[in-house]
JSON list of C-alpha atoms and ligand atoms in Angstrom, two decimals:
[
{"chain": "A", "resi": 1, "resn": "MET", "atom": "CA", "xyz": [5.79, -12.71, 85.18]},
{"chain": "A", "resi": 2, "resn": "ARG", "atom": "CA", "xyz": [8.02, -13.44, 88.29]},
{"chain": "A", "resi": 3, "resn": "ALA", "atom": "CA", "xyz": [9.83, -16.17, 86.65]},
{"chain": "A", "resi": 4, "resn": "PHE", "atom": "CA", "xyz": [10.54, -13.94, 83.53]},
{"chain": "A", "resi": 5, "resn": "LEU", "atom": "CA", "xyz": [11.72, -10.93, 85.97]},
{"chain": "A", "resi": 6, "resn": "SER", "atom": "CA", "xyz": [14.08, -13.48, 87.57]},
{"chain": "A", "resi": 7, "resn": "SER", "atom": "CA", "xyz": [15.41, -14.88, 84.43]},
{"chain": "A", "resi": 8, "resn": "LYS", "atom": "CA", "xyz": [18.62, -13.98, 82.44]},
{"chain": "A", "resi": 9, "resn": "THR", "atom": "CA", "xyz": [16.62, -13.00, 79.39]},
{"chain": "A", "resi": 10, "resn": "SER", "atom": "CA", "xyz": [14.66, -10.17, 81.18]},
{"chain": "A", "resi": 11, "resn": "LYS", "atom": "CA", "xyz": [17.95, -8.42, 82.21]},
{"chain": "A", "resi": 12, "resn": "ALA", "atom": "CA", "xyz": [19.54, -8.72, 78.77]},
{"chain": "A", "resi": 13, "resn": "LEU", "atom": "CA", "xyz": [16.34, -7.48, 77.14]},
{"chain": "A", "resi": 14, "resn": "ILE", "atom": "CA", "xyz": [16.33, -4.40, 79.63]},
{"chain": "A", "resi": 15, "resn": "PHE", "atom": "CA", "xyz": [20.02, -3.78, 78.85]},
{"chain": "A", "resi": 16, "resn": "ILE", "atom": "CA", "xyz": [19.41, -3.61, 75.11]},
{"chain": "A", "resi": 17, "resn": "LEU", "atom": "CA", "xyz": [16.18, -1.36, 75.51]},
{"chain": "A", "resi": 18, "resn": "CYS", "atom": "CA", "xyz": [18.33, 0.95, 77.50]},
{"chain": "A", "resi": 19, "resn": "LEU", "atom": "CA", "xyz": [20.62, 1.42, 74.55]},
{"chain": "A", "resi": 20, "resn": "VAL", "atom": "CA", "xyz": [17.68, 2.09, 72.01]},
{"chain": "A", "resi": 21, "resn": "PRO", "atom": "CA", "xyz": [17.76, 6.05, 72.97]},
{"chain": "A", "resi": 22, "resn": "LEU", "atom": "CA", "xyz": [21.48, 6.22, 72.27]},
{"chain": "A", "resi": 23, "resn": "ALA", "atom": "CA", "xyz": [20.51, 4.57, 68.83]},
{"chain": "A", "resi": 24, "resn": "GLY", "atom": "CA", "xyz": [17.80, 7.19, 68.35]},
{"chain": "A", "resi": 25, "resn": "ILE", "atom": "CA", "xyz": [20.20, 10.20, 69.08]},
{"chain": "A", "resi": 26, "resn": "ALA", "atom": "CA", "xyz": [23.03, 8.54, 66.80]},
{"chain": "A", "resi": 27, "resn": "TRP", "atom": "CA", "xyz": [20.58, 7.55, 63.99]},
{"chain": "A", "resi": 28, "resn": "PRO", "atom": "CA", "xyz": [20.39, 10.85, 62.23]},
{"chain": "A", "resi": 29, "resn": "PHE", "atom": "CA", "xyz": [24.29, 11.13, 62.03]},
{"chain": "A", "resi": 30, "resn": "LEU", "atom": "CA", "xyz": [24.57, 7.49, 60.72]},
{"chain": "A", "resi": 31, "resn": "ALA", "atom": "CA", "xyz": [21.66, 8.20, 58.14]},
{"chain": "A", "resi": 32, "resn": "HIS", "atom": "CA", "xyz": [23.37, 11.29, 57.13]},
{"chain": "A", "resi": 33, "resn": "SER", "atom": "CA", "xyz": [20.34, 13.45, 57.54]},
{"chain": "A", "resi": 34, "resn": "VAL", "atom": "CA", "xyz": [20.47, 17.25, 57.47]},
{"chain": "A", "resi": 35, "resn": "ILE", "atom": "CA", "xyz": [20.82, 18.14, 61.01]},
{"chain": "A", "resi": 36, "resn": "PRO", "atom": "CA", "xyz": [20.26, 22.06, 61.76]},
{"chain": "A", "resi": 37, "resn": "ASP", "atom": "CA", "xyz": [21.90, 21.91, 65.19]},
{"chain": "A", "resi": 38, "resn": "PRO", "atom": "CA", "xyz": [23.92, 18.81, 65.74]},
{"chain": "A", "resi": 39, "resn": "LEU", "atom": "CA", "xyz": [25.25, 20.07, 69.23]},
{"chain": "A", "resi": 40, "resn": "ALA", "atom": "CA", "xyz": [21.62, 20.57, 70.44]},
{"chain": "A", "resi": 41, "resn": "LEU", "atom": "CA", "xyz": [20.49, 17.30, 69.19]},
{"chain": "A", "resi": 42, "resn": "ILE", "atom": "CA", "xyz": [22.95, 15.45, 71.24]},
{"chain": "A", "resi": 43, "resn": "GLN", "atom": "CA", "xyz": [22.95, 17.76, 74.22]},
{"chain": "A", "resi": 44, "resn": "HIS", "atom": "CA", "xyz": [19.33, 17.73, 74.56]},
{"chain": "A", "resi": 45, "resn": "GLY", "atom": "CA", "xyz": [18.91, 13.80, 73.75]},
{"chain": "A", "resi": 46, "resn": "THR", "atom": "CA", "xyz": [21.59, 12.82, 76.41]},
{"chain": "A", "resi": 47, "resn": "GLY", "atom": "CA", "xyz": [20.24, 15.41, 78.86]},
{"chain": "A", "resi": 48, "resn": "ASP", "atom": "CA", "xyz": [16.61, 14.16, 78.69]},
{"chain": "A", "resi": 49, "resn": "TRP", "atom": "CA", "xyz": [17.80, 10.50, 79.00]},
{"chain": "A", "resi": 50, "resn": "THR", "atom": "CA", "xyz": [19.97, 11.31, 82.02]},
{"chain": "A", "resi": 51, "resn": "LEU", "atom": "CA", "xyz": [16.82, 12.62, 83.68]},
{"chain": "A", "resi": 52, "resn": "ARG", "atom": "CA", "xyz": [14.61, 9.78, 82.62]},
{"chain": "A", "resi": 53, "resn": "PHE", "atom": "CA", "xyz": [17.04, 7.18, 83.69]},
{"chain": "A", "resi": 54, "resn": "LEU", "atom": "CA", "xyz": [17.12, 8.84, 87.19]},
{"chain": "A", "resi": 55, "resn": "VAL", "atom": "CA", "xyz": [13.48, 9.08, 87.37]},
{"chain": "A", "resi": 56, "resn": "ILE", "atom": "CA", "xyz": [13.06, 5.24, 86.06]},
{"chain": "A", "resi": 57, "resn": "THR", "atom": "CA", "xyz": [15.67, 4.17, 88.74]},
{"chain": "A", "resi": 58, "resn": "LEU", "atom": "CA", "xyz": [13.69, 6.12, 91.61]},
{"chain": "A", "resi": 59, "resn": "CYS", "atom": "CA", "xyz": [10.41, 4.28, 90.37]},
{"chain": "A", "resi": 60, "resn": "ILE", "atom": "CA", "xyz": [11.83, 0.78, 91.18]},
{"chain": "A", "resi": 61, "resn": "THR", "atom": "CA", "xyz": [11.27, 0.82, 95.00]},
{"chain": "A", "resi": 62, "resn": "PRO", "atom": "CA", "xyz": [7.65, 2.18, 94.98]},
{"chain": "A", "resi": 63, "resn": "LEU", "atom": "CA", "xyz": [6.72, -0.26, 92.04]},
{"chain": "A", "resi": 64, "resn": "ARG", "atom": "CA", "xyz": [8.49, -2.95, 94.08]},
{"chain": "A", "resi": 65, "resn": "GLN", "atom": "CA", "xyz": [6.35, -2.18, 97.16]},
{"chain": "A", "resi": 66, "resn": "ILE", "atom": "CA", "xyz": [3.14, -1.46, 95.27]},
{"chain": "A", "resi": 67, "resn": "LEU", "atom": "CA", "xyz": [3.08, -4.61, 93.08]},
{"chain": "A", "resi": 68, "resn": "HIS", "atom": "CA", "xyz": [4.70, -6.85, 95.52]},
{"chain": "A", "resi": 69, "resn": "LEU", "atom": "CA", "xyz": [7.42, -7.70, 93.00]},
{"chain": "A", "resi": 70, "resn": "THR", "atom": "CA", "xyz": [10.72, -7.94, 94.68]},
{"chain": "A", "resi": 71, "resn": "GLU", "atom": "CA", "xyz": [12.38, -9.19, 91.33]},
{"chain": "A", "resi": 72, "resn": "LEU", "atom": "CA", "xyz": [12.16, -5.84, 90.21]},
{"chain": "A", "resi": 73, "resn": "ILE", "atom": "CA", "xyz": [15.37, -4.76, 92.53]},
{"chain": "A", "resi": 74, "resn": "ARG", "atom": "CA", "xyz": [17.38, -6.71, 90.20]},
{"chain": "A", "resi": 75, "resn": "PHE", "atom": "CA", "xyz": [17.12, -3.99, 87.59]},
{"chain": "A", "resi": 76, "resn": "ARG", "atom": "CA", "xyz": [17.82, -1.00, 89.91]},
{"chain": "A", "resi": 77, "resn": "ARG", "atom": "CA", "xyz": [21.55, -1.03, 89.47]},
{"chain": "A", "resi": 78, "resn": "MET", "atom": "CA", "xyz": [21.50, -1.40, 85.77]},
{"chain": "A", "resi": 79, "resn": "LEU", "atom": "CA", "xyz": [18.87, 1.59, 85.51]},
{"chain": "A", "resi": 80, "resn": "GLY", "atom": "CA", "xyz": [21.15, 3.80, 87.75]},
{"chain": "A", "resi": 81, "resn": "LEU", "atom": "CA", "xyz": [24.31, 2.89, 85.82]},
{"chain": "A", "resi": 82, "resn": "TYR", "atom": "CA", "xyz": [22.50, 3.67, 82.60]},
{"chain": "A", "resi": 83, "resn": "ALA", "atom": "CA", "xyz": [21.55, 7.29, 84.25]},
{"chain": "A", "resi": 84, "resn": "PHE", "atom": "CA", "xyz": [25.24, 7.64, 84.83]},
{"chain": "A", "resi": 85, "resn": "PHE", "atom": "CA", "xyz": [26.31, 6.42, 81.34]},
{"chain": "A", "resi": 86, "resn": "TYR", "atom": "CA", "xyz": [23.91, 9.04, 79.48]},
{"chain": "A", "resi": 87, "resn": "GLY", "atom": "CA", "xyz": [25.01, 11.71, 82.10]},
{"chain": "A", "resi": 88, "resn": "CYS", "atom": "CA", "xyz": [28.59, 10.87, 81.00]},
{"chain": "A", "resi": 89, "resn": "LEU", "atom": "CA", "xyz": [27.55, 11.33, 77.13]},
{"chain": "A", "resi": 90, "resn": "HIS", "atom": "CA", "xyz": [25.81, 14.48, 78.10]},
{"chain": "A", "resi": 91, "resn": "PHE", "atom": "CA", "xyz": [28.84, 16.04, 80.10]},
{"chain": "A", "resi": 92, "resn": "THR", "atom": "CA", "xyz": [31.25, 14.74, 77.52]},
{"chain": "A", "resi": 93, "resn": "THR", "atom": "CA", "xyz": [29.35, 16.58, 74.85]},
{"chain": "A", "resi": 94, "resn": "TYR", "atom": "CA", "xyz": [29.56, 19.79, 76.97]},
{"chain": "A", "resi": 95, "resn": "LEU", "atom": "CA", "xyz": [33.30, 19.24, 77.39]},
{"chain": "A", "resi": 96, "resn": "TRP", "atom": "CA", "xyz": [34.23, 18.33, 74.04]},
{"chain": "A", "resi": 97, "resn": "PHE", "atom": "CA", "xyz": [31.90, 19.78, 71.59]},
{"chain": "A", "resi": 98, "resn": "ASP", "atom": "CA", "xyz": [30.54, 22.87, 73.28]},
{"chain": "A", "resi": 99, "resn": "LYS", "atom": "CA", "xyz": [33.77, 23.98, 75.26]},
{"chain": "A", "resi": 100, "resn": "LEU", "atom": "CA", "xyz": [36.54, 22.22, 73.31]},
{"chain": "A", "resi": 101, "resn": "PHE", "atom": "CA", "xyz": [38.05, 21.25, 76.83]},
{"chain": "A", "resi": 102, "resn": "ASP", "atom": "CA", "xyz": [38.78, 24.87, 77.35]},
{"chain": "A", "resi": 103, "resn": "LEU", "atom": "CA", "xyz": [39.21, 24.59, 81.25]},
{"chain": "A", "resi": 104, "resn": "TYR", "atom": "CA", "xyz": [38.85, 28.20, 81.91]},
{"chain": "A", "resi": 105, "resn": "GLU", "atom": "CA", "xyz": [35.82, 28.69, 79.72]},
{"chain": "A", "resi": 106, "resn": "ILE", "atom": "CA", "xyz": [34.24, 25.67, 81.75]},
{"chain": "A", "resi": 107, "resn": "TRP", "atom": "CA", "xyz": [35.24, 26.94, 84.99]},
{"chain": "A", "resi": 108, "resn": "LYS", "atom": "CA", "xyz": [33.77, 30.34, 84.11]},
{"chain": "A", "resi": 109, "resn": "ASP", "atom": "CA", "xyz": [30.45, 28.60, 83.09]},
{"chain": "A", "resi": 110, "resn": "VAL", "atom": "CA", "xyz": [30.17, 26.56, 86.19]},
{"chain": "A", "resi": 111, "resn": "TYR", "atom": "CA", "xyz": [30.99, 29.62, 88.28]},
{"chain": "A", "resi": 112, "resn": "LYS", "atom": "CA", "xyz": [28.65, 32.06, 86.39]},
{"chain": "A", "resi": 113, "resn": "ARG", "atom": "CA", "xyz": [25.66, 30.34, 85.16]},
{"chain": "A", "resi": 114, "resn": "PRO", "atom": "CA", "xyz": [23.51, 28.56, 87.92]},
{"chain": "A", "resi": 115, "resn": "PHE", "atom": "CA", "xyz": [21.88, 26.19, 85.49]},
{"chain": "A", "resi": 116, "resn": "ILE", "atom": "CA", "xyz": [25.42, 24.80, 84.79]},
{"chain": "A", "resi": 117, "resn": "THR", "atom": "CA", "xyz": [26.50, 24.84, 88.48]},
{"chain": "A", "resi": 118, "resn": "VAL", "atom": "CA", "xyz": [23.41, 22.51, 89.44]},
{"chain": "A", "resi": 119, "resn": "GLY", "atom": "CA", "xyz": [23.87, 20.13, 86.50]},
{"chain": "A", "resi": 120, "resn": "PHE", "atom": "CA", "xyz": [27.46, 19.85, 87.44]},
{"chain": "A", "resi": 121, "resn": "LEU", "atom": "CA", "xyz": [26.51, 19.00, 91.20]},
{"chain": "A", "resi": 122, "resn": "ALA", "atom": "CA", "xyz": [24.02, 16.57, 89.52]},
{"chain": "A", "resi": 123, "resn": "PHE", "atom": "CA", "xyz": [26.40, 14.77, 87.56]},
{"chain": "A", "resi": 124, "resn": "THR", "atom": "CA", "xyz": [29.40, 14.86, 90.28]},
{"chain": "A", "resi": 125, "resn": "LEU", "atom": "CA", "xyz": [27.05, 13.37, 92.82]},
{"chain": "A", "resi": 126, "resn": "LEU", "atom": "CA", "xyz": [26.42, 10.39, 90.51]},
{"chain": "A", "resi": 127, "resn": "ILE", "atom": "CA", "xyz": [30.02, 9.34, 90.18]},
{"chain": "A", "resi": 128, "resn": "PRO", "atom": "CA", "xyz": [30.42, 8.08, 93.87]},
{"chain": "A", "resi": 129, "resn": "LEU", "atom": "CA", "xyz": [27.35, 6.07, 93.17]},
{"chain": "A", "resi": 130, "resn": "ALA", "atom": "CA", "xyz": [28.29, 4.46, 90.00]},
{"chain": "A", "resi": 131, "resn": "ILE", "atom": "CA", "xyz": [31.69, 3.39, 91.70]},
{"chain": "A", "resi": 132, "resn": "THR", "atom": "CA", "xyz": [30.23, 2.03, 94.88]},
{"chain": "A", "resi": 133, "resn": "SER", "atom": "CA", "xyz": [27.37, 0.21, 92.95]},
{"chain": "A", "resi": 134, "resn": "THR", "atom": "CA", "xyz": [29.03, -3.07, 93.03]},
{"chain": "A", "resi": 135, "resn": "ALA", "atom": "CA", "xyz": [28.51, -5.90, 95.54]},
{"chain": "A", "resi": 136, "resn": "GLY", "atom": "CA", "xyz": [32.22, -5.49, 96.72]},
{"chain": "A", "resi": 137, "resn": "TRP", "atom": "CA", "xyz": [31.66, -1.81, 97.63]},
{"chain": "A", "resi": 138, "resn": "ILE", "atom": "CA", "xyz": [28.42, -2.72, 99.43]},
{"chain": "A", "resi": 139, "resn": "ARG", "atom": "CA", "xyz": [30.28, -5.15, 101.63]},
{"chain": "A", "resi": 140, "resn": "ARG", "atom": "CA", "xyz": [33.14, -2.90, 102.46]},
{"chain": "A", "resi": 141, "resn": "LEU", "atom": "CA", "xyz": [30.84, 0.04, 103.14]},
{"chain": "A", "resi": 142, "resn": "GLY", "atom": "CA", "xyz": [28.30, -1.92, 105.12]},
{"chain": "A", "resi": 143, "resn": "GLY", "atom": "CA", "xyz": [24.63, -1.79, 104.26]},
{"chain": "A", "resi": 144, "resn": "ARG", "atom": "CA", "xyz": [23.59, 1.06, 106.35]},
{"chain": "A", "resi": 145, "resn": "ARG", "atom": "CA", "xyz": [26.40, 3.32, 105.14]},
{"chain": "A", "resi": 146, "resn": "TRP", "atom": "CA", "xyz": [26.03, 2.30, 101.71]},
{"chain": "A", "resi": 147, "resn": "ARG", "atom": "CA", "xyz": [22.11, 3.19, 101.71]},
{"chain": "A", "resi": 148, "resn": "ILE", "atom": "CA", "xyz": [22.95, 6.53, 103.16]},
{"chain": "A", "resi": 149, "resn": "LEU", "atom": "CA", "xyz": [25.53, 7.33, 100.60]},
{"chain": "A", "resi": 150, "resn": "HIS", "atom": "CA", "xyz": [23.21, 6.13, 97.96]},
{"chain": "A", "resi": 151, "resn": "ARG", "atom": "CA", "xyz": [20.54, 8.65, 99.03]},
{"chain": "A", "resi": 152, "resn": "ALA", "atom": "CA", "xyz": [22.50, 11.23, 97.22]},
{"chain": "A", "resi": 153, "resn": "ILE", "atom": "CA", "xyz": [20.56, 10.07, 93.99]},
{"chain": "A", "resi": 154, "resn": "TYR", "atom": "CA", "xyz": [17.49, 12.03, 95.49]},
{"chain": "A", "resi": 155, "resn": "ILE", "atom": "CA", "xyz": [19.55, 15.22, 95.57]},
{"chain": "A", "resi": 156, "resn": "SER", "atom": "CA", "xyz": [21.06, 14.40, 92.03]},
{"chain": "A", "resi": 157, "resn": "ALA", "atom": "CA", "xyz": [17.44, 14.06, 90.89]},
{"chain": "A", "resi": 158, "resn": "VAL", "atom": "CA", "xyz": [16.17, 17.32, 92.20]},
{"chain": "A", "resi": 159, "resn": "CYS", "atom": "CA", "xyz": [19.33, 19.12, 90.79]},
{"chain": "A", "resi": 160, "resn": "GLY", "atom": "CA", "xyz": [18.73, 17.57, 87.57]},
{"chain": "A", "resi": 161, "resn": "VAL", "atom": "CA", "xyz": [15.29, 18.86, 87.51]},
{"chain": "A", "resi": 162, "resn": "VAL", "atom": "CA", "xyz": [16.38, 22.59, 88.67]},
{"chain": "A", "resi": 163, "resn": "HIS", "atom": "CA", "xyz": [19.02, 22.38, 85.98]},
{"chain": "A", "resi": 164, "resn": "TYR", "atom": "CA", "xyz": [16.32, 21.57, 83.22]},
{"chain": "A", "resi": 165, "resn": "TYR", "atom": "CA", "xyz": [13.92, 24.35, 84.47]},
{"chain": "A", "resi": 166, "resn": "TRP", "atom": "CA", "xyz": [16.61, 27.03, 84.72]},
{"chain": "A", "resi": 167, "resn": "GLN", "atom": "CA", "xyz": [17.59, 26.50, 81.29]},
{"chain": "A", "resi": 168, "resn": "VAL", "atom": "CA", "xyz": [14.39, 26.42, 79.29]},
{"chain": "A", "resi": 169, "resn": "LYS", "atom": "CA", "xyz": [13.02, 29.93, 78.33]},
{"chain": "A", "resi": 170, "resn": "SER", "atom": "CA", "xyz": [9.44, 29.49, 78.17]},
{"chain": "A", "resi": 171, "resn": "ALA", "atom": "CA", "xyz": [8.65, 25.71, 77.54]},
{"chain": "A", "resi": 172, "resn": "VAL", "atom": "CA", "xyz": [8.32, 25.05, 81.23]},
{"chain": "A", "resi": 173, "resn": "ILE", "atom": "CA", "xyz": [5.76, 22.34, 81.15]},
{"chain": "A", "resi": 174, "resn": "ARG", "atom": "CA", "xyz": [8.29, 19.30, 80.63]},
{"chain": "A", "resi": 175, "resn": "PRO", "atom": "CA", "xyz": [10.53, 20.30, 83.40]},
{"chain": "A", "resi": 176, "resn": "LEU", "atom": "CA", "xyz": [7.51, 20.80, 85.69]},
{"chain": "A", "resi": 177, "resn": "VAL", "atom": "CA", "xyz": [6.33, 17.29, 84.85]},
{"chain": "A", "resi": 178, "resn": "TYR", "atom": "CA", "xyz": [9.81, 16.06, 85.81]},
{"chain": "A", "resi": 179, "resn": "CYS", "atom": "CA", "xyz": [9.41, 18.15, 89.12]},
{"chain": "A", "resi": 180, "resn": "PHE", "atom": "CA", "xyz": [6.12, 16.52, 89.78]},
{"chain": "A", "resi": 181, "resn": "LEU", "atom": "CA", "xyz": [7.44, 13.10, 89.41]},
{"chain": "A", "resi": 182, "resn": "VAL", "atom": "CA", "xyz": [10.36, 13.51, 91.43]},
{"chain": "A", "resi": 183, "resn": "GLY", "atom": "CA", "xyz": [8.46, 15.31, 94.15]},
{"chain": "A", "resi": 184, "resn": "LEU", "atom": "CA", "xyz": [6.13, 12.24, 94.19]},
{"chain": "A", "resi": 185, "resn": "LEU", "atom": "CA", "xyz": [8.78, 9.73, 94.28]},
{"chain": "A", "resi": 186, "resn": "LEU", "atom": "CA", "xyz": [10.45, 11.62, 97.18]},
{"chain": "A", "resi": 187, "resn": "ALA", "atom": "CA", "xyz": [7.36, 12.05, 99.03]},
{"chain": "A", "resi": 188, "resn": "TRP", "atom": "CA", "xyz": [6.54, 8.20, 98.61]},
{"chain": "A", "resi": 189, "resn": "ARG", "atom": "CA", "xyz": [9.89, 7.63, 100.09]},
{"chain": "A", "resi": 190, "resn": "LEU", "atom": "CA", "xyz": [9.17, 10.13, 103.18]},
{"chain": "A", "resi": 191, "resn": "GLY", "atom": "CA", "xyz": [5.81, 8.64, 103.70]},
{"chain": "A", "resi": 192, "resn": "SER", "atom": "CA", "xyz": [7.27, 5.12, 103.82]},
{"chain": "A", "resi": 193, "resn": "TRP", "atom": "CA", "xyz": [9.95, 6.14, 106.22]},
{"chain": "A", "resi": 194, "resn": "LEU", "atom": "CA", "xyz": [7.61, 8.07, 108.56]},
{"chain": "A", "resi": 195, "resn": "LEU", "atom": "CA", "xyz": [5.36, 4.81, 108.55]},
{"chain": "A", "resi": 196, "resn": "ARG", "atom": "CA", "xyz": [8.17, 2.58, 109.29]},
{"chain": "A", "resi": 197, "resn": "ARG", "atom": "CA", "xyz": [9.22, 5.07, 112.25]},
{"chain": "A", "resi": 198, "resn": "SER", "atom": "CA", "xyz": [5.79, 5.13, 113.82]},
{"chain": "A", "resi": 199, "resn": "ARG", "atom": "CA", "xyz": [5.59, 1.29, 113.64]},
{"chain": "A", "resi": 200, "resn": "THR", "atom": "CA", "xyz": [9.09, 0.81, 115.45]},
{"chain": "A", "resi": 201, "resn": "ASN", "atom": "CA", "xyz": [7.93, 3.32, 117.83]},
{"chain": "A", "resi": 202, "resn": "GLN", "atom": "CA", "xyz": [4.58, 1.65, 118.44]},
{"chain": "A", "resi": 203, "resn": "VAL", "atom": "CA", "xyz": [6.28, -1.91, 119.03]},
{"chain": "A", "resi": 204, "resn": "PRO", "atom": "CA", "xyz": [8.56, -0.98, 122.17]},
{"chain": "A", "resi": 205, "resn": "ALA", "atom": "CA", "xyz": [5.25, 1.02, 123.72]},
{"chain": "A", "resi": 206, "resn": "ALA", "atom": "CA", "xyz": [2.94, -2.06, 123.16]},
{"chain": "A", "resi": 207, "resn": "VAL", "atom": "CA", "xyz": [5.70, -3.89, 124.97]},
{"chain": "A", "resi": 208, "resn": "HIS", "atom": "CA", "xyz": [5.89, -1.44, 127.79]},
{"chain": "A", "resi": 209, "resn": "THR", "atom": "CA", "xyz": [2.00, -1.42, 128.43]},
{"chain": "A", "resi": 210, "resn": "ASN", "atom": "CA", "xyz": [2.01, -5.22, 128.26]},
{"chain": "B", "resi": 1, "resn": "LIG", "atom": "C1", "xyz": [22.54, 14.34, 86.38]},
{"chain": "B", "resi": 1, "resn": "LIG", "atom": "C2", "xyz": [23.09, 15.44, 85.61]},
{"chain": "B", "resi": 1, "resn": "LIG", "atom": "C3", "xyz": [22.25, 16.15, 84.42]},
{"chain": "B", "resi": 1, "resn": "LIG", "atom": "C4", "xyz": [20.98, 15.93, 84.00]},
{"chain": "B", "resi": 1, "resn": "LIG", "atom": "C5", "xyz": [19.88, 15.15, 84.55]},
{"chain": "B", "resi": 1, "resn": "LIG", "atom": "C6", "xyz": [20.84, 17.04, 82.92]},
{"chain": "B", "resi": 1, "resn": "LIG", "atom": "C7", "xyz": [19.80, 17.22, 82.13]},
{"chain": "B", "resi": 1, "resn": "LIG", "atom": "C8", "xyz": [19.59, 18.04, 81.07]},
{"chain": "B", "resi": 1, "resn": "LIG", "atom": "C9", "xyz": [18.29, 18.19, 80.52]},
{"chain": "B", "resi": 1, "resn": "LIG", "atom": "C10", "xyz": [17.15, 17.51, 80.84]},
{"chain": "B", "resi": 1, "resn": "LIG", "atom": "C11", "xyz": [18.67, 19.22, 79.59]},
{"chain": "B", "resi": 1, "resn": "LIG", "atom": "C12", "xyz": [17.41, 19.69, 78.60]},
{"chain": "B", "resi": 1, "resn": "LIG", "atom": "C13", "xyz": [17.24, 18.74, 77.44]},
{"chain": "B", "resi": 1, "resn": "LIG", "atom": "C14", "xyz": [16.09, 19.35, 76.56]},
{"chain": "B", "resi": 1, "resn": "LIG", "atom": "O1", "xyz": [15.95, 20.69, 76.32]},
{"chain": "B", "resi": 1, "resn": "LIG", "atom": "O2", "xyz": [15.39, 18.39, 75.98]},
{"chain": "B", "resi": 1, "resn": "LIG", "atom": "C15", "xyz": [20.03, 19.75, 79.51]},
{"chain": "B", "resi": 1, "resn": "LIG", "atom": "C16", "xyz": [20.46, 20.42, 78.87]},
{"chain": "B", "resi": 1, "resn": "LIG", "atom": "C17", "xyz": [21.83, 20.89, 79.02]},
{"chain": "B", "resi": 1, "resn": "LIG", "atom": "N1", "xyz": [22.49, 20.45, 79.93]},
{"chain": "B", "resi": 1, "resn": "LIG", "atom": "FE1", "xyz": [22.29, 19.11, 81.19]},
{"chain": "B", "resi": 1, "resn": "LIG", "atom": "N2", "xyz": [21.86, 17.61, 82.73]},
{"chain": "B", "resi": 1, "resn": "LIG", "atom": "C18", "xyz": [22.91, 17.17, 83.77]},
{"chain": "B", "resi": 1, "resn": "LIG", "atom": "C19", "xyz": [24.39, 17.47, 83.85]},
{"chain": "B", "resi": 1, "resn": "LIG", "atom": "C20", "xyz": [24.76, 18.49, 83.15]},
{"chain": "B", "resi": 1, "resn": "LIG", "atom": "C21", "xyz": [26.32, 18.88, 83.06]},
{"chain": "B", "resi": 1, "resn": "LIG", "atom": "C22", "xyz": [27.39, 18.57, 84.16]},
{"chain": "B", "resi": 1, "resn": "LIG", "atom": "C23", "xyz": [26.46, 19.95, 82.33]},
{"chain": "B", "resi": 1, "resn": "LIG", "atom": "C24", "xyz": [27.63, 20.82, 82.02]},
{"chain": "B", "resi": 1, "resn": "LIG", "atom": "C25", "xyz": [28.37, 21.00, 82.64]},
{"chain": "B", "resi": 1, "resn": "LIG", "atom": "C26", "xyz": [25.12, 20.21, 81.64]},
{"chain": "B", "resi": 1, "resn": "LIG", "atom": "C27", "xyz": [25.07, 20.98, 80.52]},
{"chain": "B", "resi": 1, "resn": "LIG", "atom": "C28", "xyz": [23.91, 20.98, 79.69]},
{"chain": "B", "resi": 1, "resn": "LIG", "atom": "C29", "xyz": [23.76, 22.07, 78.55]},
{"chain": "B", "resi": 1, "resn": "LIG", "atom": "C30", "xyz": [24.87, 23.25, 78.24]},
{"chain": "B", "resi": 1, "resn": "LIG", "atom": "C31", "xyz": [22.46, 21.96, 78.10]},
{"chain": "B", "resi": 1, "resn": "LIG", "atom": "C32", "xyz": [21.63, 22.58, 76.87]},
{"chain": "B", "resi": 1, "resn": "LIG", "atom": "C33", "xyz": [21.32, 24.02, 77.25]},
{"chain": "B", "resi": 1, "resn": "LIG", "atom": "C34", "xyz": [20.61, 24.66, 76.08]},
{"chain": "B", "resi": 1, "resn": "LIG", "atom": "O3", "xyz": [20.61, 23.98, 74.90]},
{"chain": "B", "resi": 1, "resn": "LIG", "atom": "O4", "xyz": [20.49, 25.94, 76.23]},
{"chain": "B", "resi": 1, "resn": "LIG", "atom": "N3", "xyz": [24.31, 19.23, 82.06]},
{"chain": "B", "resi": 1, "resn": "LIG", "atom": "N4", "xyz": [20.42, 18.87, 80.64]}
]
């Protein structure tokens, strides 16, 4: 398992697997199927997958800790970049097919419709994370500052869930499932942080009593 996760094959396989949702969204168009609402199909498909990839990216750290599989970290950057990729497609669909690049209409929407405002925030937060995801940027910013910056993914995921919840009319189950998952993943991080902090506080106290 470890050997497979460390191999180039696993990375290539996951890279290809992450493109399957895109093929799923494009297929009805390529197959010339009758699509009642093409805009909704692309908008919902890309929106769903942006949120799913954000959740999958956030799962890497807890899974690595629970399963003791440090190799999983190799896939985190790629999965995060896929969240950004599907986010770009989702945003472009909105800009192009929904608003025809009418900047005034877009501004009015961002200003007046709260679900668009939070969606916009969720996407904007991902931009610096995608740019600084390279080894060069980690070096330039320093590990500590880079880690602080990349905590913006938590805010982006929360905004993504709120964006989803606010735009559904009655079918709230799915946004609530995402709300539960994101809540659980953030609670895990808070728990680990509190545990680490209590351990580091205990060490000097133990040294002191000795
Ligand atoms: C990280 C950023 C974002 C995430 C995670 C996200 C996620 C989602 C999700 C899950 C849906 C619902 C899909 C469904 O019903 O199955 C959705 C729909 C939608 N999103 Fe986003 N979104 C993001 C950013 C944006 C941005 C920046 C805009 C535009 C400024 C936007 C505009 C829309 C619109 C117009 C819909 C369809 C609403 C409808 O059909 O009534 N989203 N998004």
